[in-house]
mmCIF file of C-alpha atoms in Angstrom:
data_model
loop_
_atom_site.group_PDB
_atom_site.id
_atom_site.type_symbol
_atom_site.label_atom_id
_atom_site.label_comp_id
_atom_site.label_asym_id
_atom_site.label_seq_id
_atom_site.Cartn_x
_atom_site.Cartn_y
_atom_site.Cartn_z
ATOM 1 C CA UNK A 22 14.371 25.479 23.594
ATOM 2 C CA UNK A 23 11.827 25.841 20.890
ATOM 3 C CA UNK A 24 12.540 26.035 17.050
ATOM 4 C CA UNK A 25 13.657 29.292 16.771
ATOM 5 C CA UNK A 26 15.974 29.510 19.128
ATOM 6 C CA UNK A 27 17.111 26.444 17.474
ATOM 7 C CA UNK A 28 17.689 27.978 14.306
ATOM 8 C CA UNK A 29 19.423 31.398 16.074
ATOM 9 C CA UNK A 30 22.101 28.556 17.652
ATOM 10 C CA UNK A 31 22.727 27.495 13.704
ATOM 11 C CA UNK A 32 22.052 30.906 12.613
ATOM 12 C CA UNK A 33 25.176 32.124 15.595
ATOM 13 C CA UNK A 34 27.284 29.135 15.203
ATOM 14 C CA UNK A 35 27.260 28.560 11.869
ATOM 15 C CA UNK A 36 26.911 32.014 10.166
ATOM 16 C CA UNK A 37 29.274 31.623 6.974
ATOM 17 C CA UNK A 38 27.386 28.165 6.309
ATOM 18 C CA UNK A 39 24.063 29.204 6.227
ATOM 19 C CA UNK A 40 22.279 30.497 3.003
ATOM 20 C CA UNK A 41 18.826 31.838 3.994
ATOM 21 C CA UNK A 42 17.109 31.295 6.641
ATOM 22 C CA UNK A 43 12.784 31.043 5.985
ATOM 23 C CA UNK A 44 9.789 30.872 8.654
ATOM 24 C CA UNK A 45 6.568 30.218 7.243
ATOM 25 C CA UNK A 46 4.048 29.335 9.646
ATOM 26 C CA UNK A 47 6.192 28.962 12.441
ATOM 27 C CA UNK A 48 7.835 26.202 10.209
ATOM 28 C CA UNK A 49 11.744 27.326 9.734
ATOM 29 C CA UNK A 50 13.525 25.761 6.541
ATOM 30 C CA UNK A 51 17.490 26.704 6.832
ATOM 31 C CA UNK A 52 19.357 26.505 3.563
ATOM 32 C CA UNK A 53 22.600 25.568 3.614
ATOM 33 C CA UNK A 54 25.680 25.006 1.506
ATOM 34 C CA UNK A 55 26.707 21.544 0.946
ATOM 35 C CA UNK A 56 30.343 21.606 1.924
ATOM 36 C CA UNK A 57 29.296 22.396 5.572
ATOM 37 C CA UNK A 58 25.857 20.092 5.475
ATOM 38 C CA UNK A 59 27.375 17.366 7.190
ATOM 39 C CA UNK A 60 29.177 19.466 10.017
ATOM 40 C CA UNK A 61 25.862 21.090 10.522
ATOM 41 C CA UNK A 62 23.370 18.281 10.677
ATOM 42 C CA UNK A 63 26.034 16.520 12.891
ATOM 43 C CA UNK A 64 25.942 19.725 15.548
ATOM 44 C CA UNK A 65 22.124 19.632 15.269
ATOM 45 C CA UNK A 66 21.662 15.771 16.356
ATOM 46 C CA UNK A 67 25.069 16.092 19.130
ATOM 47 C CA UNK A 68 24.355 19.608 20.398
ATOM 48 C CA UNK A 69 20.983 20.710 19.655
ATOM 49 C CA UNK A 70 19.063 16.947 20.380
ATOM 50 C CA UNK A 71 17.060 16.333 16.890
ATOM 51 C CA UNK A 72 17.030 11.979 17.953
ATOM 52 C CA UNK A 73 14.854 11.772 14.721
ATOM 53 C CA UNK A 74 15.338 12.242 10.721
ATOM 54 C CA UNK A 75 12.178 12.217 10.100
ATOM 55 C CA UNK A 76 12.685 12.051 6.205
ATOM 56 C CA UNK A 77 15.379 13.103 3.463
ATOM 57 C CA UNK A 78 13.842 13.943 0.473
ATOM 58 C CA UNK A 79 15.332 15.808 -3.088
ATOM 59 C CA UNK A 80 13.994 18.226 -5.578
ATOM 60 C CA UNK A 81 14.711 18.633 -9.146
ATOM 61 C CA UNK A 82 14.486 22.414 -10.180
ATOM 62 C CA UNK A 83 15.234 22.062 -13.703
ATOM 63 C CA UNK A 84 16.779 24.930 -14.873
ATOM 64 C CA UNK A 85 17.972 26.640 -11.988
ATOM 65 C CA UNK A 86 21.192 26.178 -10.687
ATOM 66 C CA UNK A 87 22.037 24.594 -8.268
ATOM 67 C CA UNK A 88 19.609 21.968 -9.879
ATOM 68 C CA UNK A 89 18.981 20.015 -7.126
ATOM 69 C CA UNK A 90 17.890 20.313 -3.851
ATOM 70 C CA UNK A 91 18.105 17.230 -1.116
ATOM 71 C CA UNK A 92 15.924 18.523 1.855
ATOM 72 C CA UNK A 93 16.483 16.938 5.424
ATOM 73 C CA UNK A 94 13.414 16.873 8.244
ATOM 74 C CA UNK A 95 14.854 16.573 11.610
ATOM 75 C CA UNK A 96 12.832 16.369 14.780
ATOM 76 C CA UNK A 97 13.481 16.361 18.576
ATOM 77 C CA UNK A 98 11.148 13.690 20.500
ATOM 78 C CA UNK A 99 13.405 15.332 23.448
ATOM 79 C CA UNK A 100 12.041 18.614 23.103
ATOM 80 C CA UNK A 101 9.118 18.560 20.505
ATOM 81 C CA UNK A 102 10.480 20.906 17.796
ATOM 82 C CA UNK A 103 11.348 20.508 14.304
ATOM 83 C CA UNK A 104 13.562 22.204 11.697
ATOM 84 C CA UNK A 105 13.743 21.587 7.919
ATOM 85 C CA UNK A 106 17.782 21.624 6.090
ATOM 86 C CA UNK A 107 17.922 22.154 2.347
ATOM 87 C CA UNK A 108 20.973 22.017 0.337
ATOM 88 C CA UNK A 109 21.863 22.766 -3.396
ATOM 89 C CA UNK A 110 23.432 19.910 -5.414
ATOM 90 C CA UNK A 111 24.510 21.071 -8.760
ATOM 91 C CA UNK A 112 24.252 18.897 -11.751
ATOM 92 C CA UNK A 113 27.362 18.469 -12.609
ATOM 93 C CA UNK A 114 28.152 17.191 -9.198
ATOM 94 C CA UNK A 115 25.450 15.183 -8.025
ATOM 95 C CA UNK A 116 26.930 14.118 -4.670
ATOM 96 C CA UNK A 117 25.656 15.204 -0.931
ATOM 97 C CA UNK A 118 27.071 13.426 1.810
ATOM 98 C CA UNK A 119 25.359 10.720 3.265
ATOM 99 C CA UNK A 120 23.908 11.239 6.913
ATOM 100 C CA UNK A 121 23.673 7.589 7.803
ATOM 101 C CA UNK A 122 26.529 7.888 10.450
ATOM 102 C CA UNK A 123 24.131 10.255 12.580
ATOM 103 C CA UNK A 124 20.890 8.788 11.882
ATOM 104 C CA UNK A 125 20.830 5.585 10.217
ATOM 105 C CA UNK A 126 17.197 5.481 9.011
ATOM 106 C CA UNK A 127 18.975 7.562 6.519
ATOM 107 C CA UNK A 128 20.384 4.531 4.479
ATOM 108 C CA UNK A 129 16.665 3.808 2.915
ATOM 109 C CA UNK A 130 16.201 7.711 2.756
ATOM 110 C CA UNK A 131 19.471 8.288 0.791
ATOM 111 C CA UNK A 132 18.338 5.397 -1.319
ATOM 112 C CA UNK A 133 15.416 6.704 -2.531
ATOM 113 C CA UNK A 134 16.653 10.005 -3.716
ATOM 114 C CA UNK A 135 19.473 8.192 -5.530
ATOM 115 C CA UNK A 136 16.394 5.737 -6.795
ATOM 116 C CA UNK A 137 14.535 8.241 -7.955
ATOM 117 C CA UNK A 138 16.445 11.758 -8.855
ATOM 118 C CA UNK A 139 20.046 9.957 -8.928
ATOM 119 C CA UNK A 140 21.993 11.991 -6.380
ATOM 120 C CA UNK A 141 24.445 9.760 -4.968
ATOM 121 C CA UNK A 142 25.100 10.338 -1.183
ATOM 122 C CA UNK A 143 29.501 10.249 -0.324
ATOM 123 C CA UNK A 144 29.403 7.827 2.172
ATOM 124 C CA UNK A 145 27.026 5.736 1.965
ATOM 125 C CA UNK A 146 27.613 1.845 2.778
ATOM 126 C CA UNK A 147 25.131 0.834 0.088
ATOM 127 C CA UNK A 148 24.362 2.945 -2.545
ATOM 128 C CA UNK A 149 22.031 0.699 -4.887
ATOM 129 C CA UNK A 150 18.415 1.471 -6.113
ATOM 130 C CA UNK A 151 15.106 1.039 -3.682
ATOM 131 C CA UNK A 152 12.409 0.955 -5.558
ATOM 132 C CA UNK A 153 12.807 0.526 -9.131
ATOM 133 C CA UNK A 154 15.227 -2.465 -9.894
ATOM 134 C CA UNK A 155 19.097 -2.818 -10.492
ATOM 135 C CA UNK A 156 19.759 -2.234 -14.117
ATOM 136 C CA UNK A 157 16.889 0.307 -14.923
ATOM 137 C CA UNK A 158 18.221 3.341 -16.839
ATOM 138 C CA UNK A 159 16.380 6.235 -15.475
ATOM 139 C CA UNK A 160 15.728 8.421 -12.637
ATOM 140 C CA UNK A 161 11.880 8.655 -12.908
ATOM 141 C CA UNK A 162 11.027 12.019 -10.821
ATOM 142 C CA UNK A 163 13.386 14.135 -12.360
ATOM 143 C CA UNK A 164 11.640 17.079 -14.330
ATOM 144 C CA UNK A 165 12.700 15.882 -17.601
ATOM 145 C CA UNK A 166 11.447 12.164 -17.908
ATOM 146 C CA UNK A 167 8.347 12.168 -19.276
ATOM 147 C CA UNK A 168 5.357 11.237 -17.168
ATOM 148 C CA UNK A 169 4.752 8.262 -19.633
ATOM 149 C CA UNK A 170 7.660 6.518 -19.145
ATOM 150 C CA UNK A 171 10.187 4.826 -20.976
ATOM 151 C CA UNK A 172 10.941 1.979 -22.434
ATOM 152 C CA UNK A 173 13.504 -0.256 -21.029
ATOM 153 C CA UNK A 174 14.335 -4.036 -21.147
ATOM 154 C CA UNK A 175 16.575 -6.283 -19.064
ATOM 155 C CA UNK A 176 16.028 -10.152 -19.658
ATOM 156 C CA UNK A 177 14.963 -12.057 -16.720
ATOM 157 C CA UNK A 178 14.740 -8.966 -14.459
ATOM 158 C CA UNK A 179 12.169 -6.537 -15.762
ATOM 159 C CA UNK A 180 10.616 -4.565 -18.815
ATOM 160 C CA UNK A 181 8.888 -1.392 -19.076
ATOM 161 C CA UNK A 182 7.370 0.567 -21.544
ATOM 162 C CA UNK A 183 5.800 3.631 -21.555
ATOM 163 C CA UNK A 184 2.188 4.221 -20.520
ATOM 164 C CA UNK A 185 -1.065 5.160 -22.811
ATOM 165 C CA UNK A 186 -2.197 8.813 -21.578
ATOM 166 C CA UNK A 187 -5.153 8.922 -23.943
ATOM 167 C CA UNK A 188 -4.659 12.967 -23.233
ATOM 168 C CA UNK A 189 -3.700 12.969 -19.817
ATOM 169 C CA UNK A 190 -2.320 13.804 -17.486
ATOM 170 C CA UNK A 191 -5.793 15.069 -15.940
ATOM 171 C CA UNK A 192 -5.170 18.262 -13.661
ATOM 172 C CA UNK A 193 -7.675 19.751 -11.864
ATOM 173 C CA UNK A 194 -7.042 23.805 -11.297
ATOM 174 C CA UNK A 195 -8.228 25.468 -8.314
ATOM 175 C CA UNK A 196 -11.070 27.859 -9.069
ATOM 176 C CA UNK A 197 -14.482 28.699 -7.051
ATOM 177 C CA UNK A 198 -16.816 27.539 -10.403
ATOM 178 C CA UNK A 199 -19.390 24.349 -9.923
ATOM 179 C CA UNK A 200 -18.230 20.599 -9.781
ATOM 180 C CA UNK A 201 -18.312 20.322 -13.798
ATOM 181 C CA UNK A 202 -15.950 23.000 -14.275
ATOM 182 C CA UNK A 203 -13.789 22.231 -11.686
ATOM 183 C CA UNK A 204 -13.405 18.016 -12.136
ATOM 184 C CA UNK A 205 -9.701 16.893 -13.717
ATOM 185 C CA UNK A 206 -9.270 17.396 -17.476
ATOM 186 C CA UNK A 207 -6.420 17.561 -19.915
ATOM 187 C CA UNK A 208 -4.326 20.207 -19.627
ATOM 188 C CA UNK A 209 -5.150 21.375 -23.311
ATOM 189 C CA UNK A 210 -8.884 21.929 -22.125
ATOM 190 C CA UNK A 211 -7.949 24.129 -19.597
ATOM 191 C CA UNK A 212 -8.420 27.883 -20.189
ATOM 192 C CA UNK B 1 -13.750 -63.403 -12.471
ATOM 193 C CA UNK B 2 -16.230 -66.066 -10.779
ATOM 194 C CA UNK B 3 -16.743 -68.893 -13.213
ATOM 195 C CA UNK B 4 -20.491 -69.078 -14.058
ATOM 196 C CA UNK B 5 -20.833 -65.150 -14.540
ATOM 197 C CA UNK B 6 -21.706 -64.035 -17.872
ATOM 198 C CA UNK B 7 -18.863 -60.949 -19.150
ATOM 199 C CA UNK B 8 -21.643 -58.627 -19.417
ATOM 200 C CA UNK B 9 -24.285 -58.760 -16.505
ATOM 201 C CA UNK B 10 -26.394 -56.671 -14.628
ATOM 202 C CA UNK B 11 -25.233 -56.260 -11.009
ATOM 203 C CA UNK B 12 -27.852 -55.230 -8.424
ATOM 204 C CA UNK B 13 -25.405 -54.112 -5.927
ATOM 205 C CA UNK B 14 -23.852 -51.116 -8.387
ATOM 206 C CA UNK B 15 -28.081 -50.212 -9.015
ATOM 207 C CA UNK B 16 -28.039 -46.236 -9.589
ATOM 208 C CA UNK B 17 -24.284 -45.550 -9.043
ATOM 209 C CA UNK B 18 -23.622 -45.705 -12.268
ATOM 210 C CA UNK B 19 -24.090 -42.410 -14.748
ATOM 211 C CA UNK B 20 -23.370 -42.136 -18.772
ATOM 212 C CA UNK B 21 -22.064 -39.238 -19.922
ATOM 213 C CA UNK B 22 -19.535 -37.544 -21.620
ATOM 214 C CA UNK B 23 -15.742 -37.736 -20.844
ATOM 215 C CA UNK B 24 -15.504 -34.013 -21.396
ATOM 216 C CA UNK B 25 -18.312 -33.207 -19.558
ATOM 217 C CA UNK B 26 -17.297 -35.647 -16.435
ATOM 218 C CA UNK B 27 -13.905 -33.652 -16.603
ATOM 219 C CA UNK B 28 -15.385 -30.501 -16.862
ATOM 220 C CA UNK B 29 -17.572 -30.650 -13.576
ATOM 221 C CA UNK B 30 -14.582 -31.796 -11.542
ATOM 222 C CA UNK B 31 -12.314 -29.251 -12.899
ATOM 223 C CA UNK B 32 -14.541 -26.389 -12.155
ATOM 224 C CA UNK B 33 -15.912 -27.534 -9.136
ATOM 225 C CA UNK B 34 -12.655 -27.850 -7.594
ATOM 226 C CA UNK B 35 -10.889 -24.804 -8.641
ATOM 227 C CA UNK B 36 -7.723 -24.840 -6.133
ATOM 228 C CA UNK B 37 -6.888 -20.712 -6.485
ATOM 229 C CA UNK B 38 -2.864 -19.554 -6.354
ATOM 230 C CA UNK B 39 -3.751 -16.030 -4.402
ATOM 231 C CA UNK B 40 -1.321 -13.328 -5.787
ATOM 232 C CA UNK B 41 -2.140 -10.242 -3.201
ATOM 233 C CA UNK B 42 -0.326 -7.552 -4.583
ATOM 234 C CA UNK B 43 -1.966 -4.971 -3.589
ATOM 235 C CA UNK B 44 -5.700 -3.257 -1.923
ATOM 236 C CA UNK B 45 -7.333 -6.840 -3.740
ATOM 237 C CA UNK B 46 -5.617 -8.654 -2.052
ATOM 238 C CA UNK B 47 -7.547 -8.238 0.929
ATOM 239 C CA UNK B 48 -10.640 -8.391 -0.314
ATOM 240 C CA UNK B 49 -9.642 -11.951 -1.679
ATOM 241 C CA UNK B 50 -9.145 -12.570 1.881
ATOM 242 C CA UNK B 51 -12.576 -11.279 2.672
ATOM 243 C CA UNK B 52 -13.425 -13.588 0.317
ATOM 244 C CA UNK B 53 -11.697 -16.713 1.766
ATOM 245 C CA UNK B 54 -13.155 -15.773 5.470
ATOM 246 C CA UNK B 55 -16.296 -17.409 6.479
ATOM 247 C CA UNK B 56 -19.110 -14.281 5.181
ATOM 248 C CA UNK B 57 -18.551 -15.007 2.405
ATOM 249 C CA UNK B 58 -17.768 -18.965 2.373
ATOM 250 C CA UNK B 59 -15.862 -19.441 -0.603
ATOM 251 C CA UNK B 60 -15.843 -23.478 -0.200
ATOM 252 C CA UNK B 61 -19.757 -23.589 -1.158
ATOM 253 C CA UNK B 62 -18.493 -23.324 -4.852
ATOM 254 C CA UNK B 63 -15.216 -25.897 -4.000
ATOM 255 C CA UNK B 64 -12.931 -23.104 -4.181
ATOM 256 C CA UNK B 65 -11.643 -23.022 -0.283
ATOM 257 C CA UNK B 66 -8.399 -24.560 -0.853
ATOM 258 C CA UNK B 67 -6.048 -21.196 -1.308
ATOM 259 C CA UNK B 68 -2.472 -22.493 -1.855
ATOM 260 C CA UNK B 69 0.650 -20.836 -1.937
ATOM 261 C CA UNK B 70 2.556 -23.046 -4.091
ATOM 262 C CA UNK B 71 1.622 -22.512 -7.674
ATOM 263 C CA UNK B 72 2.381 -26.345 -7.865
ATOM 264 C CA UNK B 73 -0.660 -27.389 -6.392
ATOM 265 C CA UNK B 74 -2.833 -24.830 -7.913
ATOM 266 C CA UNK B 75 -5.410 -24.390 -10.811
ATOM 267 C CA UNK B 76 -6.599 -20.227 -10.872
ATOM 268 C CA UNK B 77 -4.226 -17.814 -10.257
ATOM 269 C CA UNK B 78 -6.133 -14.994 -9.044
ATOM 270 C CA UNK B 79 -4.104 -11.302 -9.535
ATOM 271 C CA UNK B 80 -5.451 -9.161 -7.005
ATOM 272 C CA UNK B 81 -3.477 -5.827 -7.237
ATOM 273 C CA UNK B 82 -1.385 -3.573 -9.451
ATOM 274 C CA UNK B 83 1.463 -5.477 -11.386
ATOM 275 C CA UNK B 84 4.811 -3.266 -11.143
ATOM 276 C CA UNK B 85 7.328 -3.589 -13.578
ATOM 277 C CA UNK B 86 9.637 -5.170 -10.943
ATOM 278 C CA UNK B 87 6.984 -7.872 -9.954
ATOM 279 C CA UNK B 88 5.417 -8.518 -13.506
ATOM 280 C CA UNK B 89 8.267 -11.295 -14.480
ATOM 281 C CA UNK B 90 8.368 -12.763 -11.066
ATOM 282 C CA UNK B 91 4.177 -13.235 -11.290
ATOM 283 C CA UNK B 92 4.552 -14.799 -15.156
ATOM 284 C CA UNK B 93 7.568 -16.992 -13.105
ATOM 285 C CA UNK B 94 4.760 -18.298 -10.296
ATOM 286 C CA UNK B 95 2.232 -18.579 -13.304
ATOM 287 C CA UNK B 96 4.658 -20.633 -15.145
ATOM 288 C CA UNK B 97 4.890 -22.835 -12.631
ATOM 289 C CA UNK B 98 1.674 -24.000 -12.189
ATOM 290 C CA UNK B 99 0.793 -27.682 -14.264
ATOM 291 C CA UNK B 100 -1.953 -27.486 -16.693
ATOM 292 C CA UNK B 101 -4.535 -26.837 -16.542
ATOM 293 C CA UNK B 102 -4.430 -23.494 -15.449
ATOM 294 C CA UNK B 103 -6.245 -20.241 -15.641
ATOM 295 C CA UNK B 104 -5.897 -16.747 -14.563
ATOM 296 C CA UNK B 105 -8.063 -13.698 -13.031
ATOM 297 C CA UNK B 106 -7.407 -10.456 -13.393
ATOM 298 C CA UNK B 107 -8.943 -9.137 -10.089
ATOM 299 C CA UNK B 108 -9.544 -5.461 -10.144
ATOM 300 C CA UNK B 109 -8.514 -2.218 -12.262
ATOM 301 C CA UNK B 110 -5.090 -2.646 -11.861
ATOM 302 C CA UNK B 111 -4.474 -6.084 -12.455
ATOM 303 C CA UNK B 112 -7.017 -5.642 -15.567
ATOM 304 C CA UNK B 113 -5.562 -2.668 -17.390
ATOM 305 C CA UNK B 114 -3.165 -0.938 -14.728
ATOM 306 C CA UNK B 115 -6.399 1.446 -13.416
ATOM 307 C CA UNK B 116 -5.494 4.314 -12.564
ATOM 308 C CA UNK B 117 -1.501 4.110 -12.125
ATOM 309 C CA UNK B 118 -0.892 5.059 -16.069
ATOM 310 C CA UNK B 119 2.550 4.957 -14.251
ATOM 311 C CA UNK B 120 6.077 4.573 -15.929
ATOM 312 C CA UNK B 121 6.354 1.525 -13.311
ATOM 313 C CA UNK B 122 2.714 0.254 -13.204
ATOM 314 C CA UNK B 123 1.821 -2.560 -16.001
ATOM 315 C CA UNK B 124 -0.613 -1.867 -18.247
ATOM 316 C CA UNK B 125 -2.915 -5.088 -17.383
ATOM 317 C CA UNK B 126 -1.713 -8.377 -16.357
ATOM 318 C CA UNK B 127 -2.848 -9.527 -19.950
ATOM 319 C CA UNK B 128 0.420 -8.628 -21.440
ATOM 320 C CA UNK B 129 1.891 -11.187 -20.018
ATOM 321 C CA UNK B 130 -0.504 -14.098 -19.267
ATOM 322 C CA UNK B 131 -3.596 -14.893 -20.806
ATOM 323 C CA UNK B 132 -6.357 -13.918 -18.765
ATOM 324 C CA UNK B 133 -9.629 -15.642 -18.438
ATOM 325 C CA UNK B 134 -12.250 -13.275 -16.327
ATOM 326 C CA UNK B 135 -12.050 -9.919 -16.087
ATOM 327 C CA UNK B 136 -13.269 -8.226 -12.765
ATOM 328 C CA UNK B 137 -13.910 -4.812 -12.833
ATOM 329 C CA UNK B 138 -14.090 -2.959 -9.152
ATOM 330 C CA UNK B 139 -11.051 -0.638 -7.184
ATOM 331 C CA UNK B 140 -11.159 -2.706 -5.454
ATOM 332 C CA UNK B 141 -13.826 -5.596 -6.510
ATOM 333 C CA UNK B 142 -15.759 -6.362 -3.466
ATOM 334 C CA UNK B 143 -16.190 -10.387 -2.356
ATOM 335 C CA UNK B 144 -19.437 -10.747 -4.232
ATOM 336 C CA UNK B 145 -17.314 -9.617 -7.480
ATOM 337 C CA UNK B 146 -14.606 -12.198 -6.783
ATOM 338 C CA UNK B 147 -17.235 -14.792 -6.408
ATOM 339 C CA UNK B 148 -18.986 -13.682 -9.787
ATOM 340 C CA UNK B 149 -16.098 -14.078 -11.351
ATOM 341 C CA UNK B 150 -14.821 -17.548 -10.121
ATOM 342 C CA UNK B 151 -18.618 -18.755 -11.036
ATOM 343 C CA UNK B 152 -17.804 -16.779 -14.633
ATOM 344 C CA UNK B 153 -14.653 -18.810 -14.754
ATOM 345 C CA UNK B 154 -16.663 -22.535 -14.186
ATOM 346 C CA UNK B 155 -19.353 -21.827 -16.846
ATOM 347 C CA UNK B 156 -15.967 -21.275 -18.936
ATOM 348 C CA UNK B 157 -14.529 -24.098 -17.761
ATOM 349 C CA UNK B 158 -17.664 -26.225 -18.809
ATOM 350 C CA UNK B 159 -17.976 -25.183 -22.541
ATOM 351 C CA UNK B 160 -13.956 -26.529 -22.775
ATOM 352 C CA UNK B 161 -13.228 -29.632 -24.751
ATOM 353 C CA UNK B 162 -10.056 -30.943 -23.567
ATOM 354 C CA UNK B 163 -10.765 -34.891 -24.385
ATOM 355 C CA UNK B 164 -12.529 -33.533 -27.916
ATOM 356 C CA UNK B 165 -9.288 -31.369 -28.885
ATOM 357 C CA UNK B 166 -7.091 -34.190 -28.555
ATOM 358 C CA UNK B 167 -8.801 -36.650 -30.037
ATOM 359 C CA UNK B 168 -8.803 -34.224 -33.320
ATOM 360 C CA UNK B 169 -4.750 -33.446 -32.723
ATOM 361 C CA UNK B 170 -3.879 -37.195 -32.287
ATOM 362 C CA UNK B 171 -6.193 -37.904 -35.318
ATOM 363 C CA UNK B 172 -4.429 -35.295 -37.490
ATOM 364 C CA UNK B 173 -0.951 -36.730 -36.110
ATOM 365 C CA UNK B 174 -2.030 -40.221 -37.313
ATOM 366 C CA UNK B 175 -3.068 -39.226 -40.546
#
């Protein structure tokens, strides 16, 4: 079994579940709705032999709806192919369902998207931050909190504040012109 | 004291082991010449400091070998890395520890002035916190850097005037 044929099996089995299905370069990313994402995920590790999560990850599209996305890359050491899982999470809701009962390298995974974008995962065993520490206020990648920073302060634990950009960020912007033109600058310089 | 010496006499046997000079000074040159450093590897620095503790670069020539963990029993703390938010406190803890007299390095961009993480969890320089006494610029600094700046730190740590200072503040308190 390759990829593809992977994805017909979902595509077959799970018809009413699945949202779009997209190959780009022989890479296939399967959207599907959340209700079912469990069910599905669970078929592809028992029935279909992806032994390896290689990484849950979430996107904020701010201003679309659903706003987020939590994207799951499974892999098959068994038979060397790979598929890619994306489901919507609205804003209101906020909650996927955790995946750590199939694979549990998902725990830190799950973490980190609550850590960062604060989408909590329904049944996870420990849903507390990863990175930043217990008691900080934000969720630093989604779209709306500034690049900067913010200030927050908890006594003994930790303080931030936000950064000096002096301008920044500096983008670069892709373009065939020489090295001067093309080296990273403000975006307000950019034409 | 044997009964027929004089309280004042010249004694052969200390000949040329004896040296004047000033109690600051005499405390100066064994402070800086035996600068114990409290290595705080938090990052890519960090192992360049241990390049710099591994026998190229021979960091005991300037007395400086004697790396401990425990900020007890040390004298520098040298910040080699980028300072997050969530480690900032805990570093100013270890720093706290340490007994006077103490210094600190800033080793690299990051530790100096957050380099290039302008980051909402990245401090802005380690200098916000504790009060740094050399600067080393580098991403990272190599060895030779390091070694600049612990030789930058002992010239420092010769102009101080420990004895001096408290003569003045126990003169003032008397007064």
């Amino acid at each position: 079994m390759n990829s593809n044929e992977a994805a017909d099996t979902l595509g077959v089995k799970f018809e009413h579940s699945i949202i779009s299905t997209v190959n780009f370069r022989n890479e296939i990313s399967i959207e599907i709705k959340l209700e079912q994402s469990f069910e599905i995920l669970s078929y592809c590790k028992e029935k279909l032999d992806f032994d390896y999560l290689v990484d849950i990850t979430a996107v904020d599209n701010l201003g679309n709806e659903p706003r987020y996305e939590v994207v799951y890359e499974i892999y098959s050491y068994q038979h060397g192919y790979h598929l890619r899982l994306k489901t919507g999470v609205t804003e209101s809701e906020r909650e996927a369902i955790s995946v750590v009962d199939l694979w549990p390298t998902a725990n830190w995974h799950e973490r980190e998207a609550y850590d960062m974008l604060g989408i909590t995962f329904k049944g996870h065993p420990d849903m507390r931050r990863i990175l930043m520490w217990e008691g900080y206020p934000y969720y630093p990648l989604r779209k709306d909190f500034p690049l900067a920073g913010k200030t927050s302060e908890m006594p003994d634990v930790a303080f931030s504040e936000p950064v000096p950009l002096n301008g920044g960020p500096f983008v670069t912007s892709p373009c065939s012109a020489s090295t001067d033109k093309r080296e990273p600058r403000s975006r307000e310089f950019i034409s | 004291m044997p009964k027929n010496t004089a309280p004042v006499a010249y004694d052969s046997k200390i000949e040329g082991n004896v040296t004047f000079t000033k109690l600051d000074a005499a405390i100066n040159w064994m402070r800086s010449n035996s600068l114990w450093p409290m290595p705080m590897g938090l990052a890519c620095c960090g192992i360049e400091l241990m390049a710099t503790g591994a026998s190229r670069f021979d960091i005991s020539r300037f007395g400086m070998e004697v790396m401990r963990f425990s900020p007890r029993q040390s004298d520098v703390m040298i910040v080699a890395g980028t300072v997050t938010y969530k480690m900032a406190l805990a570093v100013k803890r270890i720093y706290d520890q340490m007994a006077e007299p103490k210094w600190v390095i800033a080793m690299g961009a990051c530790a100096s002035s957050g380099g290039m993480y302008r980051s909402y969890a990245v401090l802005q320089g380690i200098d916000q916190l504790l009060p740094v006494d050399v600067y080393i610029s580098g991403c990272p600094p190599r060895p030779e850097a390091l070694l600049e700046g612990l030789m930058k730190l002992q010239k420092k740590i010769e102009t101080e005037q420990s004895f001096v200072e408290q003569k003045k503040a126990l003169l003032s308190e008397l007064s």
